[in-house]
mmCIF file of C-alpha atoms in Angstrom:
data_model
loop_
_atom_site.group_PDB
_atom_site.id
_atom_site.type_symbol
_atom_site.label_atom_id
_atom_site.label_comp_id
_atom_site.label_asym_id
_atom_site.label_seq_id
_atom_site.Cartn_x
_atom_site.Cartn_y
_atom_site.Cartn_z
ATOM 1 C CA MET U 1 70.210 17.852 29.385
ATOM 2 C CA THR U 2 72.226 16.838 32.568
ATOM 3 C CA MET U 3 70.270 15.595 35.455
ATOM 4 C CA LEU U 4 71.394 16.717 38.880
ATOM 5 C CA GLU U 5 72.336 14.002 41.182
ATOM 6 C CA SER U 6 71.799 13.695 45.099
ATOM 7 C CA GLN U 7 74.005 16.040 47.022
ATOM 8 C CA ARG U 8 73.933 13.861 50.189
ATOM 9 C CA ALA U 9 77.597 14.256 50.788
ATOM 10 C CA LEU U 10 77.102 17.935 51.344
ATOM 11 C CA PHE U 11 74.826 17.595 54.148
ATOM 12 C CA ASP U 12 75.632 16.224 57.968
ATOM 13 C CA LEU U 13 73.036 13.590 57.510
ATOM 14 C CA PRO U 14 73.625 10.046 58.872
ATOM 15 C CA ARG U 15 73.048 7.149 56.440
ATOM 16 C CA GLU U 16 70.427 5.651 58.708
ATOM 17 C CA VAL U 17 68.248 8.919 58.420
ATOM 18 C CA ALA U 18 65.853 9.314 55.501
ATOM 19 C CA TYR U 19 64.681 13.164 55.821
ATOM 20 C CA PHE U 20 61.499 13.892 53.899
ATOM 21 C CA ASN U 21 60.399 17.266 55.869
ATOM 22 C CA ALA U 22 62.302 20.149 53.758
ATOM 23 C CA ALA U 23 58.994 21.830 53.780
ATOM 24 C CA GLY U 24 59.162 22.015 57.455
ATOM 25 C CA ILE U 25 62.837 22.599 58.254
ATOM 26 C CA GLY U 26 65.435 22.574 55.638
ATOM 27 C CA LEU U 27 68.868 21.044 56.362
ATOM 28 C CA LEU U 28 71.892 23.218 56.240
ATOM 29 C CA PRO U 29 74.801 22.201 54.095
ATOM 30 C CA ARG U 30 78.487 21.699 55.216
ATOM 31 C CA PRO U 31 79.425 25.078 53.702
ATOM 32 C CA VAL U 32 76.475 26.931 55.379
ATOM 33 C CA VAL U 33 77.212 25.310 58.790
ATOM 34 C CA GLU U 34 80.998 26.378 58.346
ATOM 35 C CA ALA U 35 80.146 29.857 57.525
ATOM 36 C CA GLY U 36 77.781 30.073 60.692
ATOM 37 C CA ARG U 37 80.786 28.943 62.876
ATOM 38 C CA ALA U 38 83.315 31.243 61.189
ATOM 39 C CA ALA U 39 80.816 34.190 61.714
ATOM 40 C CA VAL U 40 80.209 33.359 65.487
ATOM 41 C CA ALA U 41 84.108 33.480 65.973
ATOM 42 C CA ARG U 42 84.119 36.837 63.849
ATOM 43 C CA LYS U 43 81.318 38.380 66.287
ATOM 44 C CA ALA U 44 83.579 37.495 69.192
ATOM 45 C CA GLN U 45 86.286 39.795 67.592
ATOM 46 C CA PRO U 46 84.313 42.530 65.888
ATOM 47 C CA TRP U 47 87.516 44.974 65.898
ATOM 48 C CA ARG U 48 88.718 42.766 62.896
ATOM 49 C CA LEU U 49 85.687 43.797 60.520
ATOM 50 C CA ALA U 50 86.522 45.976 57.742
ATOM 51 C CA ALA U 51 84.550 49.231 57.627
ATOM 52 C CA ASP U 52 82.533 48.132 54.677
ATOM 53 C CA PHE U 53 81.931 44.509 55.965
ATOM 54 C CA ALA U 54 78.380 45.117 56.829
ATOM 55 C CA ASP U 55 77.273 46.782 53.572
ATOM 56 C CA ALA U 56 78.876 44.118 51.392
ATOM 57 C CA GLN U 57 77.356 41.388 53.536
ATOM 58 C CA HIS U 58 73.922 43.004 52.824
ATOM 59 C CA GLN U 59 74.471 43.574 49.216
ATOM 60 C CA ARG U 60 75.513 39.766 48.682
ATOM 61 C CA ALA U 61 72.504 38.420 50.454
ATOM 62 C CA ARG U 62 70.164 41.204 48.448
ATOM 63 C CA ASP U 63 71.848 40.030 45.199
ATOM 64 C CA ALA U 64 71.412 36.369 45.727
ATOM 65 C CA ALA U 65 67.710 36.808 46.565
ATOM 66 C CA ALA U 66 66.849 39.012 43.660
ATOM 67 C CA ARG U 67 68.484 36.440 41.442
ATOM 68 C CA LEU U 68 66.134 33.779 42.495
ATOM 69 C CA ILE U 69 63.069 35.962 41.679
ATOM 70 C CA GLY U 70 64.185 37.863 38.673
ATOM 71 C CA ALA U 71 63.975 41.264 40.522
ATOM 72 C CA ALA U 72 66.401 44.211 40.872
ATOM 73 C CA ALA U 73 68.386 44.110 43.914
ATOM 74 C CA ASP U 74 67.022 47.878 44.746
ATOM 75 C CA ASP U 75 63.430 46.210 44.965
ATOM 76 C CA VAL U 76 64.228 43.796 47.786
ATOM 77 C CA ALA U 77 64.274 44.444 51.478
ATOM 78 C CA LEU U 78 65.856 42.399 54.128
ATOM 79 C CA ILE U 79 63.556 41.256 56.770
ATOM 80 C CA SER U 80 63.364 38.743 59.394
ATOM 81 C CA SER U 81 60.124 36.478 58.224
ATOM 82 C CA VAL U 82 57.279 36.100 56.169
ATOM 83 C CA SER U 83 54.927 37.493 58.749
ATOM 84 C CA TYR U 84 57.125 40.685 58.800
ATOM 85 C CA GLY U 85 56.817 41.294 55.088
ATOM 86 C CA VAL U 86 53.119 40.777 55.165
ATOM 87 C CA ALA U 87 52.930 43.380 58.178
ATOM 88 C CA VAL U 88 54.950 45.721 55.798
ATOM 89 C CA ALA U 89 52.320 45.427 53.222
ATOM 90 C CA GLY U 90 49.677 45.730 55.780
ATOM 91 C CA LYS U 91 50.891 49.046 56.707
ATOM 92 C CA ILE U 92 51.388 50.353 53.108
ATOM 93 C CA LEU U 93 47.975 49.151 51.623
ATOM 94 C CA SER U 94 44.779 50.678 51.901
ATOM 95 C CA HIS U 95 41.350 49.112 50.959
ATOM 96 C CA GLU U 96 38.095 50.313 49.655
ATOM 97 C CA THR U 97 35.266 49.770 52.011
ATOM 98 C CA GLY U 98 33.324 47.000 51.204
ATOM 99 C CA SER U 99 35.875 45.082 49.115
ATOM 100 C CA ARG U 100 37.170 41.742 49.559
ATOM 101 C CA ILE U 101 40.763 40.201 50.672
ATOM 102 C CA LEU U 102 41.192 36.747 49.594
ATOM 103 C CA VAL U 103 43.048 33.939 51.394
ATOM 104 C CA LEU U 104 43.200 30.327 50.835
ATOM 105 C CA ALA U 105 41.667 27.589 53.068
ATOM 106 C CA ASP U 106 44.015 25.956 55.556
ATOM 107 C CA ASP U 107 46.937 28.318 54.374
ATOM 108 C CA HIS U 108 49.948 29.004 56.419
ATOM 109 C CA ALA U 109 49.412 31.640 59.047
ATOM 110 C CA SER U 110 52.000 34.327 57.682
ATOM 111 C CA PRO U 111 49.848 35.549 54.857
ATOM 112 C CA VAL U 112 46.579 35.154 56.454
ATOM 113 C CA LEU U 113 46.458 36.456 60.126
ATOM 114 C CA GLU U 114 47.753 39.878 59.441
ATOM 115 C CA TRP U 115 44.274 40.433 57.426
ATOM 116 C CA HIS U 116 42.192 38.891 60.197
ATOM 117 C CA ALA U 117 43.460 41.702 62.407
ATOM 118 C CA ARG U 118 43.071 44.354 59.820
ATOM 119 C CA ALA U 119 39.774 43.452 57.654
ATOM 120 C CA PRO U 120 37.398 44.206 60.500
ATOM 121 C CA LEU U 121 39.118 47.868 61.258
ATOM 122 C CA GLU U 122 39.240 48.653 57.247
ATOM 123 C CA GLY U 123 35.677 47.944 56.406
ATOM 124 C CA VAL U 124 36.694 44.885 54.020
ATOM 125 C CA THR U 125 35.420 41.418 54.048
ATOM 126 C CA LEU U 126 38.009 38.599 54.630
ATOM 127 C CA GLU U 127 36.985 35.594 52.158
ATOM 128 C CA THR U 128 38.585 32.309 52.349
ATOM 129 C CA VAL U 129 38.807 30.457 49.240
ATOM 130 C CA PRO U 130 37.497 26.935 50.057
ATOM 131 C CA LYS U 131 39.640 23.874 49.347
ATOM 132 C CA PRO U 132 38.834 22.626 45.925
ATOM 133 C CA ALA U 133 37.427 19.007 45.559
ATOM 134 C CA SER U 134 39.391 18.601 42.360
ATOM 135 C CA GLY U 135 42.699 19.931 43.892
ATOM 136 C CA ASP U 136 42.852 22.901 41.414
ATOM 137 C CA TRP U 137 43.692 25.862 43.597
ATOM 138 C CA THR U 138 44.199 28.083 40.615
ATOM 139 C CA ALA U 139 40.764 27.611 39.374
ATOM 140 C CA ALA U 140 39.380 28.120 42.697
ATOM 141 C CA VAL U 141 41.132 31.218 43.168
ATOM 142 C CA LEU U 142 40.108 32.636 39.933
ATOM 143 C CA GLU U 143 36.463 31.736 40.571
ATOM 144 C CA ALA U 144 36.499 33.589 43.720
ATOM 145 C CA ILE U 145 38.061 36.754 42.007
ATOM 146 C CA GLU U 146 35.361 36.594 39.262
ATOM 147 C CA ARG U 147 32.491 35.659 40.890
ATOM 148 C CA ALA U 148 29.488 37.309 39.452
ATOM 149 C CA GLY U 149 27.920 40.171 41.789
ATOM 150 C CA ALA U 150 30.636 39.617 44.342
ATOM 151 C CA PRO U 151 32.429 43.108 45.603
ATOM 152 C CA PRO U 152 35.784 43.733 44.014
ATOM 153 C CA VAL U 153 38.844 42.002 45.162
ATOM 154 C CA SER U 154 41.196 44.732 46.919
ATOM 155 C CA LEU U 155 43.932 42.066 47.694
ATOM 156 C CA ALA U 156 44.605 38.222 47.349
ATOM 157 C CA SER U 157 47.125 37.261 50.004
ATOM 158 C CA ILE U 158 48.168 33.769 49.187
ATOM 159 C CA SER U 159 50.686 31.115 49.057
ATOM 160 C CA SER U 160 51.707 30.051 45.573
ATOM 161 C CA VAL U 161 52.392 26.515 46.546
ATOM 162 C CA HIS U 162 50.119 25.398 49.496
ATOM 163 C CA TRP U 163 52.198 24.342 52.726
ATOM 164 C CA ALA U 164 49.901 21.594 53.556
ATOM 165 C CA ASP U 165 48.958 19.829 50.277
ATOM 166 C CA GLY U 166 51.683 20.915 47.741
ATOM 167 C CA GLY U 167 48.963 22.388 45.295
ATOM 168 C CA VAL U 168 50.178 24.954 43.170
ATOM 169 C CA VAL U 169 48.565 28.391 42.237
ATOM 170 C CA ASP U 170 49.314 29.435 38.733
ATOM 171 C CA LEU U 171 50.063 33.070 39.615
ATOM 172 C CA ALA U 172 50.039 34.508 36.057
ATOM 173 C CA PRO U 173 46.232 34.241 35.318
ATOM 174 C CA VAL U 174 45.487 35.086 39.097
ATOM 175 C CA ALA U 175 47.597 38.340 38.590
ATOM 176 C CA ALA U 176 45.888 39.208 35.455
ATOM 177 C CA ALA U 177 42.241 38.617 37.101
ATOM 178 C CA LEU U 178 43.151 40.765 39.728
ATOM 179 C CA ARG U 179 44.396 43.623 37.572
ATOM 180 C CA ARG U 180 41.243 43.712 35.589
ATOM 181 C CA GLN U 181 39.456 44.882 38.827
ATOM 182 C CA GLY U 182 42.138 46.851 40.590
ATOM 183 C CA GLY U 183 43.124 44.259 43.014
ATOM 184 C CA ARG U 184 46.701 43.689 44.442
ATOM 185 C CA LEU U 185 48.581 40.345 44.698
ATOM 186 C CA LEU U 186 50.795 39.394 47.620
ATOM 187 C CA VAL U 187 52.447 36.112 47.291
ATOM 188 C CA ASP U 188 53.992 33.969 50.197
ATOM 189 C CA ALA U 189 56.592 32.164 48.227
ATOM 190 C CA THR U 190 58.033 30.272 51.006
ATOM 191 C CA GLN U 191 57.544 26.974 49.364
ATOM 192 C CA ALA U 192 58.349 27.848 45.977
ATOM 193 C CA VAL U 193 61.433 30.116 45.701
ATOM 194 C CA GLY U 194 64.572 27.945 44.910
ATOM 195 C CA VAL U 195 62.399 25.080 43.078
ATOM 196 C CA CYS U 196 59.551 26.758 41.290
ATOM 197 C CA GLU U 197 60.220 29.324 38.482
ATOM 198 C CA ILE U 198 59.414 32.896 39.604
ATOM 199 C CA ASP U 199 59.913 35.802 37.683
ATOM 200 C CA VAL U 200 58.667 39.217 39.330
ATOM 201 C CA ALA U 201 59.547 41.074 36.227
ATOM 202 C CA ARG U 202 56.823 39.402 34.175
ATOM 203 C CA LEU U 203 54.441 38.369 37.116
ATOM 204 C CA ASP U 204 54.338 41.858 38.394
ATOM 205 C CA PRO U 205 52.942 41.178 41.912
ATOM 206 C CA ASP U 206 52.540 43.970 44.503
ATOM 207 C CA PHE U 207 54.690 41.993 47.039
ATOM 208 C CA LEU U 208 56.361 38.700 47.220
ATOM 209 C CA VAL U 209 58.182 37.324 50.351
ATOM 210 C CA PHE U 210 60.097 34.159 51.258
ATOM 211 C CA PRO U 211 62.307 33.027 53.935
ATOM 212 C CA THR U 212 65.677 31.030 53.639
ATOM 213 C CA TYR U 213 65.091 28.218 56.236
ATOM 214 C CA LYS U 214 63.102 25.783 54.221
ATOM 215 C CA TRP U 215 64.038 25.118 50.239
ATOM 216 C CA LEU U 216 67.110 27.764 50.357
ATOM 217 C CA LEU U 217 69.472 25.824 52.467
ATOM 218 C CA GLY U 218 69.774 28.779 55.043
ATOM 219 C CA PRO U 219 69.076 29.756 58.561
ATOM 220 C CA TYR U 220 66.183 30.758 60.398
ATOM 221 C CA GLY U 221 65.584 34.632 60.946
ATOM 222 C CA ARG U 222 66.610 35.712 57.273
ATOM 223 C CA ALA U 223 63.775 36.490 54.664
ATOM 224 C CA PHE U 224 63.446 38.744 51.706
ATOM 225 C CA LEU U 225 60.524 40.985 50.593
ATOM 226 C CA TYR U 226 60.155 42.047 46.933
ATOM 227 C CA VAL U 227 58.183 45.431 46.902
ATOM 228 C CA ALA U 228 56.755 46.688 43.285
ATOM 229 C CA ARG U 229 58.099 50.156 42.691
ATOM 230 C CA ARG U 230 54.366 51.569 42.819
ATOM 231 C CA HIS U 231 54.558 50.790 46.599
ATOM 232 C CA GLN U 232 58.159 52.095 47.694
ATOM 233 C CA GLU U 233 57.024 55.253 48.885
ATOM 234 C CA GLY U 234 55.109 53.622 51.610
ATOM 235 C CA VAL U 235 56.205 54.109 55.211
ATOM 236 C CA PRO U 236 58.208 51.216 56.811
ATOM 237 C CA LEU U 237 57.358 49.004 59.620
ATOM 238 C CA GLU U 238 60.467 50.318 61.467
ATOM 239 C CA GLN U 239 62.118 53.410 61.613
ATOM 240 C CA THR U 240 66.092 52.895 61.100
ATOM 241 C CA ALA U 241 68.896 54.866 60.249
ATOM 242 C CA PHE U 242 69.786 52.958 57.350
ATOM 243 C CA GLY U 243 66.299 53.437 55.946
ATOM 244 C CA ARG U 244 66.962 57.198 55.689
ATOM 245 C CA ARG U 245 69.199 58.839 53.040
ATOM 246 C CA ASP U 246 71.882 60.169 55.492
ATOM 247 C CA VAL U 247 71.698 59.206 59.034
ATOM 248 C CA ARG U 248 75.355 57.992 59.950
ATOM 249 C CA GLY U 249 77.301 58.000 63.167
ATOM 250 C CA GLU U 250 80.339 58.999 61.257
ATOM 251 C CA ASN U 251 78.662 62.147 60.155
ATOM 252 C CA ALA U 252 79.665 65.396 61.549
ATOM 253 C CA VAL U 253 75.927 66.060 61.533
ATOM 254 C CA TYR U 254 74.113 62.811 62.588
ATOM 255 C CA LEU U 255 70.656 63.189 61.383
ATOM 256 C CA ALA U 256 71.910 65.005 57.974
ATOM 257 C CA ASP U 257 69.088 63.778 55.816
ATOM 258 C CA THR U 258 66.144 62.055 57.359
ATOM 259 C CA ARG U 259 64.105 61.485 54.042
ATOM 260 C CA TYR U 260 63.619 57.766 53.609
ATOM 261 C CA ARG U 261 65.670 55.913 50.937
ATOM 262 C CA PRO U 262 63.936 56.138 47.469
ATOM 263 C CA ASP U 263 64.018 52.137 47.135
ATOM 264 C CA ALA U 264 63.004 48.947 48.921
ATOM 265 C CA ARG U 265 65.899 49.367 51.188
ATOM 266 C CA ARG U 266 63.799 51.661 53.339
ATOM 267 C CA PHE U 267 61.799 48.359 54.554
ATOM 268 C CA ASP U 268 64.813 46.636 55.747
ATOM 269 C CA MET U 269 64.391 45.304 59.200
ATOM 270 C CA GLY U 270 65.937 46.588 62.326
ATOM 271 C CA GLU U 271 69.261 44.966 63.389
ATOM 272 C CA ARG U 272 69.709 43.715 59.945
ATOM 273 C CA ASP U 273 73.703 43.616 61.047
ATOM 274 C CA HIS U 274 73.207 39.909 61.682
ATOM 275 C CA PHE U 275 76.702 38.845 60.809
ATOM 276 C CA ILE U 276 76.172 35.270 61.714
ATOM 277 C CA SER U 277 73.094 34.344 59.629
ATOM 278 C CA MET U 278 73.094 36.803 56.751
ATOM 279 C CA GLU U 279 76.111 35.174 55.308
ATOM 280 C CA MET U 280 74.744 31.703 55.652
ATOM 281 C CA ALA U 281 71.641 32.864 53.953
ATOM 282 C CA ALA U 282 73.701 34.243 51.201
ATOM 283 C CA ILE U 283 75.706 31.206 50.591
ATOM 284 C CA GLY U 284 72.746 28.763 50.536
ATOM 285 C CA MET U 285 70.850 30.770 48.087
ATOM 286 C CA GLU U 286 74.134 31.029 45.873
ATOM 287 C CA MET U 287 74.489 27.345 45.954
ATOM 288 C CA LEU U 288 70.836 26.921 44.665
ATOM 289 C CA LEU U 289 71.512 29.190 42.011
ATOM 290 C CA ALA U 290 74.633 27.353 40.945
ATOM 291 C CA TRP U 291 72.436 24.224 40.495
ATOM 292 C CA GLY U 292 69.701 26.145 39.045
ATOM 293 C CA PRO U 293 66.208 25.997 40.269
ATOM 294 C CA ALA U 294 65.003 24.174 37.114
ATOM 295 C CA ALA U 295 67.573 21.329 37.665
ATOM 296 C CA VAL U 296 66.465 21.142 41.379
ATOM 297 C CA ALA U 297 62.826 20.956 40.323
ATOM 298 C CA ARG U 298 63.480 18.242 37.894
ATOM 299 C CA HIS U 299 65.409 16.279 40.396
ATOM 300 C CA LEU U 300 62.853 16.559 43.152
ATOM 301 C CA GLN U 301 60.108 15.814 40.762
ATOM 302 C CA GLY U 302 61.597 12.582 39.797
ATOM 303 C CA ILE U 303 61.638 11.696 43.523
ATOM 304 C CA THR U 304 57.968 12.732 44.221
ATOM 305 C CA ARG U 305 56.803 11.054 41.004
ATOM 306 C CA GLN U 306 58.402 7.875 41.921
ATOM 307 C CA ILE U 307 56.902 7.955 45.253
ATOM 308 C CA ALA U 308 53.387 8.918 44.084
ATOM 309 C CA GLU U 309 53.346 6.123 41.595
ATOM 310 C CA ALA U 310 54.448 3.404 44.044
ATOM 311 C CA ALA U 311 52.328 4.667 46.796
ATOM 312 C CA GLY U 312 49.288 4.939 44.666
ATOM 313 C CA GLU U 313 49.537 1.392 43.859
ATOM 314 C CA ILE U 314 49.186 0.222 47.499
ATOM 315 C CA GLY U 315 46.260 2.857 48.199
ATOM 316 C CA TYR U 316 48.006 6.216 49.116
ATOM 317 C CA SER U 317 46.156 8.879 46.871
ATOM 318 C CA ALA U 318 47.965 11.948 45.858
ATOM 319 C CA LEU U 319 47.100 15.415 43.827
ATOM 320 C CA PRO U 320 47.380 14.518 40.201
ATOM 321 C CA GLU U 321 50.818 15.673 39.314
ATOM 322 C CA PRO U 322 49.885 18.668 36.865
ATOM 323 C CA LEU U 323 48.083 20.316 40.075
ATOM 324 C CA ARG U 324 51.004 19.816 42.609
ATOM 325 C CA ALA U 325 54.629 21.356 43.388
ATOM 326 C CA PRO U 326 57.475 19.105 41.943
ATOM 327 C CA HIS U 327 58.899 19.149 45.424
ATOM 328 C CA ILE U 328 55.861 18.593 47.811
ATOM 329 C CA LEU U 329 53.664 15.424 47.928
ATOM 330 C CA SER U 330 50.690 14.932 50.090
ATOM 331 C CA LEU U 331 49.436 11.558 50.454
ATOM 332 C CA ALA U 332 46.154 10.459 51.897
ATOM 333 C CA PRO U 333 47.077 7.270 54.061
ATOM 334 C CA PRO U 334 44.446 4.212 53.797
ATOM 335 C CA GLY U 335 45.102 2.949 56.950
ATOM 336 C CA LEU U 336 46.892 4.748 59.917
ATOM 337 C CA ALA U 337 45.904 8.493 60.875
ATOM 338 C CA ALA U 338 48.447 10.820 59.328
ATOM 339 C CA ALA U 339 49.768 11.708 62.769
ATOM 340 C CA ASP U 340 50.211 8.023 63.816
ATOM 341 C CA LEU U 341 51.720 7.207 60.355
ATOM 342 C CA VAL U 342 54.440 10.018 60.674
ATOM 343 C CA ALA U 343 55.041 8.718 64.482
ATOM 344 C CA ALA U 344 55.593 5.296 63.294
ATOM 345 C CA LEU U 345 57.993 6.288 60.369
ATOM 346 C CA SER U 346 60.080 8.453 62.837
ATOM 347 C CA ARG U 347 60.698 5.445 65.026
ATOM 348 C CA GLU U 348 62.410 3.872 61.974
ATOM 349 C CA GLN U 349 64.363 7.112 61.325
ATOM 350 C CA ILE U 350 62.235 8.229 58.589
ATOM 351 C CA PHE U 351 61.083 11.791 58.890
ATOM 352 C CA ALA U 352 57.935 13.572 57.088
ATOM 353 C CA ALA U 353 55.140 15.461 58.404
ATOM 354 C CA PRO U 354 51.365 15.285 59.377
ATOM 355 C CA ARG U 355 49.683 18.207 57.433
ATOM 356 C CA ILE U 356 45.855 18.493 57.773
ATOM 357 C CA GLY U 357 45.246 14.867 57.862
ATOM 358 C CA ARG U 358 47.645 13.775 55.266
ATOM 359 C CA LEU U 359 51.232 12.529 55.096
ATOM 360 C CA ARG U 360 53.352 15.461 53.590
ATOM 361 C CA VAL U 361 56.682 14.244 51.762
ATOM 362 C CA SER U 362 59.099 16.839 50.666
ATOM 363 C CA PRO U 363 62.417 15.735 49.535
ATOM 364 C CA HIS U 364 65.209 17.987 48.738
ATOM 365 C CA LEU U 365 68.883 17.496 47.335
ATOM 366 C CA HIS U 366 70.042 15.417 50.080
ATOM 367 C CA ASN U 367 67.754 12.500 49.454
ATOM 368 C CA ASP U 368 68.557 9.567 47.234
ATOM 369 C CA GLY U 369 67.329 6.081 45.950
ATOM 370 C CA ALA U 370 68.035 4.359 49.278
ATOM 371 C CA ASP U 371 65.906 7.120 51.173
ATOM 372 C CA ILE U 372 63.048 6.299 48.499
ATOM 373 C CA ASP U 373 63.228 2.651 49.038
ATOM 374 C CA ARG U 374 63.038 2.858 52.705
ATOM 375 C CA LEU U 375 60.280 5.063 52.835
ATOM 376 C CA LEU U 376 58.078 2.951 50.334
ATOM 377 C CA GLU U 377 58.906 -0.160 52.154
ATOM 378 C CA ALA U 378 57.658 1.315 55.175
ATOM 379 C CA LEU U 379 54.364 2.632 53.620
ATOM 380 C CA ARG U 380 53.773 -0.710 52.292
ATOM 381 C CA ARG U 381 54.291 -2.331 55.624
ATOM 382 C CA LEU U 382 52.449 0.223 57.642
ATOM 383 C CA ARG U 383 49.476 0.095 55.441
ATOM 384 C CA GLY U 384 48.350 -2.968 56.844
ATOM 385 C CA PRO U 385 46.740 -5.885 55.212
#
């Protein structure tokens, strides 16, 4: 099996910078940056655009996003953000009075806050799955779903990889447990797609949403929503011409057929004709697909394993490897507070993130052995006596 090597040369990353915050803001590879520059110039002279340019761009991005999650392109909507996708689900779904919606403790706001707003209005209980002392998020979610005497779960709206501690939720048993009581599954796959294997054809979630600006080497403002076909008759969040079957400016009759499109394209966001970032997103995803998410995962797991083992020897604790994602390492510092440690590291041009009292280290393909050595040397020194 050929191992993927560091791709540092593809990034505008000075040698003196060690960047370990891909889970916060991912870097753009040079081909994606160049595509953005070309697209800005293209927007300056729109008369040069071919008549089918927008449609081809949309399809390119939709195809790449679908391939990353094992979906059909018709089941993927072009949207702006994870919170937009969760709002689409919120508009579509109804809930039995007295049922429960499950979210994870300290999960990112995007899959959570929609239900803070909706639960009281719809007569359902919003239940937060507490952080497990063992670090096993899968067991904690299953326990919450199957708790004896508890009302049925209408929806679990959860991240598949916890943004703060890198803990993994094994979605297959969670989806099966939900189905047994008629519950639905919404997956925020922000910290998973492009690295962790996801196959919606096998998993069959109700919704799965992810952006491009972290692991997918893309820009802000581009995200994708998988909608299971059983929900594709729902009313979109926005009312757009391209969400209808035949509303076109070039028609003799503009509103020729205002019925919704019969697939997930009806949920595409307004102003999807974003010629600058759409192509950037497509190129970043295509680069990930060329390497292969499995190869990316092996490479990044090698980095986080090396850091975890060496840091553990000097007192930094982490989740056991089977419970954490291959590309996100959450370290409990033995000395400085996490925020102070991150500040000290940044003064040395080493960049990571403080998350829920811990140091989150999230490498990507731009990291190499020199970065690892610098980080570990600094962690030893900053640990103190």
